[in-house]
Tab-separated table of C-alpha atoms in Angstrom:
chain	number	residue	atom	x	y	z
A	1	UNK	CA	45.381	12.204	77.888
A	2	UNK	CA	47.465	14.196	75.189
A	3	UNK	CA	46.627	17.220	73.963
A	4	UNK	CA	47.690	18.598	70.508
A	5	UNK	CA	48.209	21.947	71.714
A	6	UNK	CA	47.601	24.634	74.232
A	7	UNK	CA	43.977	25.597	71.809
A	8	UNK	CA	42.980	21.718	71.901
A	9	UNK	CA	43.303	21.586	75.656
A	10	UNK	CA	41.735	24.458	77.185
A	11	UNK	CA	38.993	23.640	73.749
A	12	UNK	CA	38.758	20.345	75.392
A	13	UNK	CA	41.044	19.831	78.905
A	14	UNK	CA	38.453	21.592	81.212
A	15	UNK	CA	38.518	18.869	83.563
A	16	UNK	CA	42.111	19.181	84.518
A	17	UNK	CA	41.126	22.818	85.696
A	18	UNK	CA	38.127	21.905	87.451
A	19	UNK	CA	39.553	21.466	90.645
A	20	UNK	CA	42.962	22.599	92.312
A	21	UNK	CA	45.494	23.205	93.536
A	22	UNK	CA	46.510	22.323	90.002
A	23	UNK	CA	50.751	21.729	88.849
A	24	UNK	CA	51.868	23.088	85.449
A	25	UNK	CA	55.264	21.963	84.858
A	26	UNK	CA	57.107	23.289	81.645
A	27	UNK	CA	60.017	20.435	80.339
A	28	UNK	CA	62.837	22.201	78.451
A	29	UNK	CA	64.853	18.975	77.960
A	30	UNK	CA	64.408	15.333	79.264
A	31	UNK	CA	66.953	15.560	82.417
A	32	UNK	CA	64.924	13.744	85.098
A	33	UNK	CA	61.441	14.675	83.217
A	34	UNK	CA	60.570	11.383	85.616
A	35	UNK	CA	61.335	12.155	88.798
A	36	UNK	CA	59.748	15.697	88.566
A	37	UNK	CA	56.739	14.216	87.527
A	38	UNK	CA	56.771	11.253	90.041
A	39	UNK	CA	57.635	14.020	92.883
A	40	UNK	CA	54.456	16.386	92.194
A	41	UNK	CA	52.029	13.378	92.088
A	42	UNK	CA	52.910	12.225	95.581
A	43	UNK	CA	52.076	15.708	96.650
A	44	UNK	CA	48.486	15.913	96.726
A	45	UNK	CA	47.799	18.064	93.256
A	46	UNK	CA	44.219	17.247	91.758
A	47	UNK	CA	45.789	17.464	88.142
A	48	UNK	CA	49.307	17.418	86.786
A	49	UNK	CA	49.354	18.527	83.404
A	50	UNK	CA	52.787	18.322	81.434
A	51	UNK	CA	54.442	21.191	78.647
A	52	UNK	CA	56.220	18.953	76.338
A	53	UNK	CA	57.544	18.424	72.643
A	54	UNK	CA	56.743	14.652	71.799
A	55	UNK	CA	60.170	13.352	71.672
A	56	UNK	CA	59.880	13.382	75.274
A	57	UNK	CA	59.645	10.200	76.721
A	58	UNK	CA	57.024	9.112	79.665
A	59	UNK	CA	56.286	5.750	80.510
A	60	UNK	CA	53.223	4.469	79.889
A	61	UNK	CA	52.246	4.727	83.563
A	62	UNK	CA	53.185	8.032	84.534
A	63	UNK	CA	51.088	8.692	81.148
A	64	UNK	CA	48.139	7.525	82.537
A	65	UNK	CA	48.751	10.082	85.728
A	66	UNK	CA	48.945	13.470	84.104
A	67	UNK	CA	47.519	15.448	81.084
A	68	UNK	CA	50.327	16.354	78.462
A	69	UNK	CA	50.187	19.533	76.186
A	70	UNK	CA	52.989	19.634	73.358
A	71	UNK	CA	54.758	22.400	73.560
A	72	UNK	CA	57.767	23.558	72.776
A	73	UNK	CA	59.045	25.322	75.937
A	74	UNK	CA	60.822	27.812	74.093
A	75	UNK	CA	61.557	30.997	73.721
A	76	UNK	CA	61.011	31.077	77.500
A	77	UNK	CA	58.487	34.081	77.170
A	78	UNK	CA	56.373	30.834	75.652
A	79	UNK	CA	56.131	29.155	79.489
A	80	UNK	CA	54.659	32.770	80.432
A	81	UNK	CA	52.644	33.194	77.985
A	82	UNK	CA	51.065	29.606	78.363
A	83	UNK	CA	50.845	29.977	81.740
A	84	UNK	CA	48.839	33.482	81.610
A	85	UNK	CA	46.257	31.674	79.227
A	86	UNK	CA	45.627	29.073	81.869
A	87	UNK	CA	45.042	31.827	84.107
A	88	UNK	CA	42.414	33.552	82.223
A	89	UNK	CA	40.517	29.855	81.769
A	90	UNK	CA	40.346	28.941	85.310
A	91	UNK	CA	39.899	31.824	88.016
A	92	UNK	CA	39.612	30.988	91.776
A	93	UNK	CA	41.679	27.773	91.444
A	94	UNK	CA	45.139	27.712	92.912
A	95	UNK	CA	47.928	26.469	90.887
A	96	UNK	CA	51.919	26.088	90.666
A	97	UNK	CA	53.983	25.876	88.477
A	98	UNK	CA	58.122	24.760	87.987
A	99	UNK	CA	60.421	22.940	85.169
A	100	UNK	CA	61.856	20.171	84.670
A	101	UNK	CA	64.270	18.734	87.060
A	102	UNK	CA	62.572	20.938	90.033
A	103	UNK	CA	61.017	19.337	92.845
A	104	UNK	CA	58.328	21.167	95.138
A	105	UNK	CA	58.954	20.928	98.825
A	106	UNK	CA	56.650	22.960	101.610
A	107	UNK	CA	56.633	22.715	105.348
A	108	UNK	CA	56.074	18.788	106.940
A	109	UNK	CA	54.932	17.738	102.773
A	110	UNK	CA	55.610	14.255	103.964
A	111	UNK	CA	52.392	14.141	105.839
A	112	UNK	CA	50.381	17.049	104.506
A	113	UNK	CA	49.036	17.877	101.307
A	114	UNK	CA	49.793	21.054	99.059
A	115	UNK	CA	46.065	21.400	99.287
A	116	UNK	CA	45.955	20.689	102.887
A	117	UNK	CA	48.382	23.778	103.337
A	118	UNK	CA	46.325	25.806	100.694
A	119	UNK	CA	43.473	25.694	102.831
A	120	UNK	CA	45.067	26.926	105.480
A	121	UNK	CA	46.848	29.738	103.344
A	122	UNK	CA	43.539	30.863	102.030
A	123	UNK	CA	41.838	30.871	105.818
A	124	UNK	CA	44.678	33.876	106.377
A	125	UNK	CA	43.264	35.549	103.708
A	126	UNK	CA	46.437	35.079	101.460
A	127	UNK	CA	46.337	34.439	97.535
A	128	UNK	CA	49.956	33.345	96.388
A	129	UNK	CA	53.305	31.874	98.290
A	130	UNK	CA	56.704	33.253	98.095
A	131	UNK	CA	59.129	30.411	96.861
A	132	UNK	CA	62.503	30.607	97.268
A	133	UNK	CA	64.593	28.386	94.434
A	134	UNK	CA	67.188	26.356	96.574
A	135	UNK	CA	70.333	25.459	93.794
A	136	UNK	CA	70.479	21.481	93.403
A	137	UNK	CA	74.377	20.273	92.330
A	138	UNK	CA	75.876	17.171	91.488
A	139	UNK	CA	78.857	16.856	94.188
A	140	UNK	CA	81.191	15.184	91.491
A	141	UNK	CA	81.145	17.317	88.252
A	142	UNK	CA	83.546	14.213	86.588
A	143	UNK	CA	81.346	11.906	87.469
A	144	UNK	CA	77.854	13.743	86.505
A	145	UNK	CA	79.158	16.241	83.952
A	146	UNK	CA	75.732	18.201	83.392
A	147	UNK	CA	75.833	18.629	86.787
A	148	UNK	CA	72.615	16.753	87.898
A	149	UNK	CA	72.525	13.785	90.660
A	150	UNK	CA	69.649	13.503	92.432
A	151	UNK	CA	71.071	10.618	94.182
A	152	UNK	CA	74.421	12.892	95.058
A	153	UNK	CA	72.588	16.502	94.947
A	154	UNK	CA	74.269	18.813	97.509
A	155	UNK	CA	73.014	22.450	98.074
A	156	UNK	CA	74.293	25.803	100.205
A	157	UNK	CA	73.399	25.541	104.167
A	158	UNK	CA	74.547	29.481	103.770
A	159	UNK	CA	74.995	32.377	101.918
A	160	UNK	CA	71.240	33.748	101.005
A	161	UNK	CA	70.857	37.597	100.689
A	162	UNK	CA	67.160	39.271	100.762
A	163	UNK	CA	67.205	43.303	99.479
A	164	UNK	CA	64.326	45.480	99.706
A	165	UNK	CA	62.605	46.008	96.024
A	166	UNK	CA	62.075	49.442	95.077
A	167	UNK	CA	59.942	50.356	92.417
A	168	UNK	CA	61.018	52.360	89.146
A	169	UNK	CA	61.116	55.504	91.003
A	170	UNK	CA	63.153	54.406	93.794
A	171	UNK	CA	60.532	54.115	96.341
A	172	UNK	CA	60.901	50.905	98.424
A	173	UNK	CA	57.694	48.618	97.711
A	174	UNK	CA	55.862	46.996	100.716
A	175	UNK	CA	56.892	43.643	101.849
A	176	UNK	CA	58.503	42.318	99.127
A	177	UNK	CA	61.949	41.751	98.749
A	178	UNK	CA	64.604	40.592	96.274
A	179	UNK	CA	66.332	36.810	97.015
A	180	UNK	CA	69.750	35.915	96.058
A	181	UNK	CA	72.024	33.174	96.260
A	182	UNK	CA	73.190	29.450	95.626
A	183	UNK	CA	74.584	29.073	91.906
A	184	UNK	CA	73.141	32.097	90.691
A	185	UNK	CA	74.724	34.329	93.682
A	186	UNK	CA	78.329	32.381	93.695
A	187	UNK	CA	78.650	32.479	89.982
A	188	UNK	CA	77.237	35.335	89.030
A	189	UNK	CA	79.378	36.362	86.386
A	190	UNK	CA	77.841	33.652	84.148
A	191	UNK	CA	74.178	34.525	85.245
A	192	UNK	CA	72.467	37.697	83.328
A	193	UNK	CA	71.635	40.442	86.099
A	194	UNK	CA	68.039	39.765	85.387
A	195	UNK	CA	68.391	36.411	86.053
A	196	UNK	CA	69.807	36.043	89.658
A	197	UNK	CA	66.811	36.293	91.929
A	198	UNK	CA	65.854	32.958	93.682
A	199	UNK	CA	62.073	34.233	94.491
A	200	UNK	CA	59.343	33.011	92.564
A	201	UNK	CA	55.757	33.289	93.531
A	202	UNK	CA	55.491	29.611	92.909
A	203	UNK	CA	51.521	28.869	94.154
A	204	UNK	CA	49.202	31.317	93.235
A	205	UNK	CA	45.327	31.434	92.950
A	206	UNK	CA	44.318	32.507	89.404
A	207	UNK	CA	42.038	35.651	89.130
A	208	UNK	CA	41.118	37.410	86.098
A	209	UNK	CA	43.359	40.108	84.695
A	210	UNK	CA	46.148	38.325	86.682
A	211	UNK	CA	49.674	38.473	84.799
A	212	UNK	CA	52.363	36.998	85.343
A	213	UNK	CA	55.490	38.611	84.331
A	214	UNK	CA	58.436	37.153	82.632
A	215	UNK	CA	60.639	38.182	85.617
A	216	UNK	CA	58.624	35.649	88.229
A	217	UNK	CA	56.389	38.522	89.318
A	218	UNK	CA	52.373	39.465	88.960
A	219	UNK	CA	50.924	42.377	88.229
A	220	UNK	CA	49.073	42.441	91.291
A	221	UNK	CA	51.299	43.682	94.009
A	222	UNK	CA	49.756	41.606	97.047
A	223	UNK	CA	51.157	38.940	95.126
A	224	UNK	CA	54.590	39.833	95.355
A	225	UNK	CA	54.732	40.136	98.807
A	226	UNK	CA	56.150	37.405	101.285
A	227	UNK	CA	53.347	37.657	104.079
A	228	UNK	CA	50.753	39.719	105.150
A	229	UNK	CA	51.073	43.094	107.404
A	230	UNK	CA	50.216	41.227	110.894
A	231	UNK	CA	52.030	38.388	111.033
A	232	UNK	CA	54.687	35.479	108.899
A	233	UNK	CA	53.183	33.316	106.529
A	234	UNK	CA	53.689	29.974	104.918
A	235	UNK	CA	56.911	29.456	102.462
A	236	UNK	CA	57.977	27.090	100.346
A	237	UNK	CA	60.869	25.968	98.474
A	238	UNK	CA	61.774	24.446	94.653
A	239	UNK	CA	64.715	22.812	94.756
A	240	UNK	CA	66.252	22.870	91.744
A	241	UNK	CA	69.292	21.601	89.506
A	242	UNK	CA	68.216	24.010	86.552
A	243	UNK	CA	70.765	26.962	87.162
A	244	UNK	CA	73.898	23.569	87.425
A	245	UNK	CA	72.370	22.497	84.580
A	246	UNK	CA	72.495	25.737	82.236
A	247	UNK	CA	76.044	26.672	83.692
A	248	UNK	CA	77.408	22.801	82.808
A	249	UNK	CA	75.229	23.335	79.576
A	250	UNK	CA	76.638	26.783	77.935
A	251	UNK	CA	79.591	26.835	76.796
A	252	UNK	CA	80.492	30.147	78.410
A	253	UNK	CA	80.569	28.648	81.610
A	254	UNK	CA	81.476	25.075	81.865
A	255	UNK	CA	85.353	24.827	81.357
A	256	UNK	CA	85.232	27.135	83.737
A	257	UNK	CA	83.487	25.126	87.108
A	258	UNK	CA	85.273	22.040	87.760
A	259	UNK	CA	83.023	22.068	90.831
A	260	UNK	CA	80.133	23.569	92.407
A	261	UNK	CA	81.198	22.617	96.049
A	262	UNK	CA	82.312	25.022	98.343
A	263	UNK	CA	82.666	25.313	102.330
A	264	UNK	CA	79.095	25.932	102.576
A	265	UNK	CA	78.161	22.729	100.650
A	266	UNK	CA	76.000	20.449	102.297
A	267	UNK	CA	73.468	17.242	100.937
A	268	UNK	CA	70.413	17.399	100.190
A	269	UNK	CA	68.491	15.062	102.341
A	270	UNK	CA	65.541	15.367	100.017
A	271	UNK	CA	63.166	15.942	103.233
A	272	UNK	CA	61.292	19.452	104.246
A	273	UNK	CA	63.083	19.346	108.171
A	274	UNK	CA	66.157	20.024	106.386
A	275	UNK	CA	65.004	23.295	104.851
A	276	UNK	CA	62.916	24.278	108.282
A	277	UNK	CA	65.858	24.282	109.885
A	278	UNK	CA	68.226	25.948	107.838
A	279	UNK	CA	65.267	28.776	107.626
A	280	UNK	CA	64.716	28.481	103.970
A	281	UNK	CA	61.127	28.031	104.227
A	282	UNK	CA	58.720	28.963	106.767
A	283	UNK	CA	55.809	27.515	108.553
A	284	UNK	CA	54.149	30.274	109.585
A	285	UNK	CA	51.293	29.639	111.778
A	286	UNK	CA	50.643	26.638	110.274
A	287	UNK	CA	52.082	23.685	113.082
């Protein structure tokens, strides 16, 4: 089902939002638009509903899978913005959202549903899940100049930094923590400051007068944090070739990478073990 807008669907889309957990994923060009959308639907989401301008091309059977809004997904306050809406129209349903070319992994996903592991999330009394955004890279930048190859993607094994966050007045806020590394930490010098963090509350349940805030952050505190007071919870990951993309993409930055590799570079098996045991996302109690 299409949609003529953001209005026309939540005028009309109320099904998609009937049930969750529900995936909102925002396509700011056409560089594997497929394989993000194949990804999610093996994943156990009760609706996948698609941000896109029209030129964007689907197939007509991953059409029949998912509900598509156009949109524009830009300025990138727009994603926010549309994503805040959706909020407001369906409280008490969880929901996730990524872009284009970002793929959605969470502890033993081969054999578990996301809504499988919601339930369980929501039994220890927890309403969103600290993400961590693992850099995807093509391993030959001459071969795969936008720097994109799923079939090649390597990632760092090493080299993630987590900071206390403090609040405006200095004052360190509980459990929650700034994330750096990957692309963003290793080339910083082409990232903007704001820009560098590699946490995103990724899964959330909606609630009203729940914001989401341009930086990846809620207005809710709880939902910052990255488990509760008594003991770890459940993390996931988004692995993601966006930040390879936008430093191949911008001119600022691409004569000046002839390679994302480094001695940390490993592949990406494309498997949730892999991340387990490298500690980049966390099972919790969950076995």
């Amino acid at each position: 089902m299409t949609y003529d807008s953001l209005d026309h669907f939540l005028k009309s889309g109320q099904a998609a939002l009937a049930k969750g957990p529900v995936a909102l994923i925002f396509a700011e060009d056409e560089v594997e638009f497929a394989s993000t959308l194949h990804h999610h639907l093996t994943l156990g989401f009760k609706s996948v509903i698609v941000f896109a301008p029209d030129e964007f091309h689907l197939t007509d059977d991953l059409s029949a899978k998912v509900y598509r809004v156009r949109l524009k997904c830009v300025p990138r306050l727009v994603v926010f913005e549309t994503i805040n809406r959706i909020i407001q129209a369906a409280p008490g349903i969880w929901m996730y959202y990524c872009y284009n070319a970002e793929y959605l992994f969470f502890p033993y996903c081969e054999t578990r549903s996301v809504g499988e592991m919601l339930v369980f999330h929501s039994e220890e009394r927890r309403n969103a899940m600290l993400s961590y955004v693992i850099d995807l890279y093509a391993e030959d930048l001459t071969a795969h100049p936008n720097g994109v190859a799923p079939d090649q993607a390597m990632f760092d094994s090493a080299g993630y930094y987590a900071h206390t966050r403090h609040d405006p007045s200095g004052q360190p806020l509980d459990r929650q923590v700034d994330l750096s590394g990957g692309l963003r930490w290793r080339f910083e010098d082409h990232i903007p400051y704001e820009r560098r963090r590699i946490d995103r509350i990724a899964l959330f349940k909606a609630q009203k007068n729940l914001v989401l805030r341009p930086d990846h952050t809620f207005n809710e505190p709880e939902y910052n944090t990255y488990s509760c007071p008594w003991h770890h919870n459940l993390t996931a990951a988004i692995c993601s070739f966006r930040a390879a993309k936008a430093l191949k993409s911008n001119a600022g930055s691409t004569f000046d990478i002839r390679s994302f590799r480094w001695r940390n570079s490993v592949p990406f098996e494309w498997r949730s073990r892999q991340l387990l045991d490298l500690g980049l996302i966390e099972s919790g109690q969950w076995f």
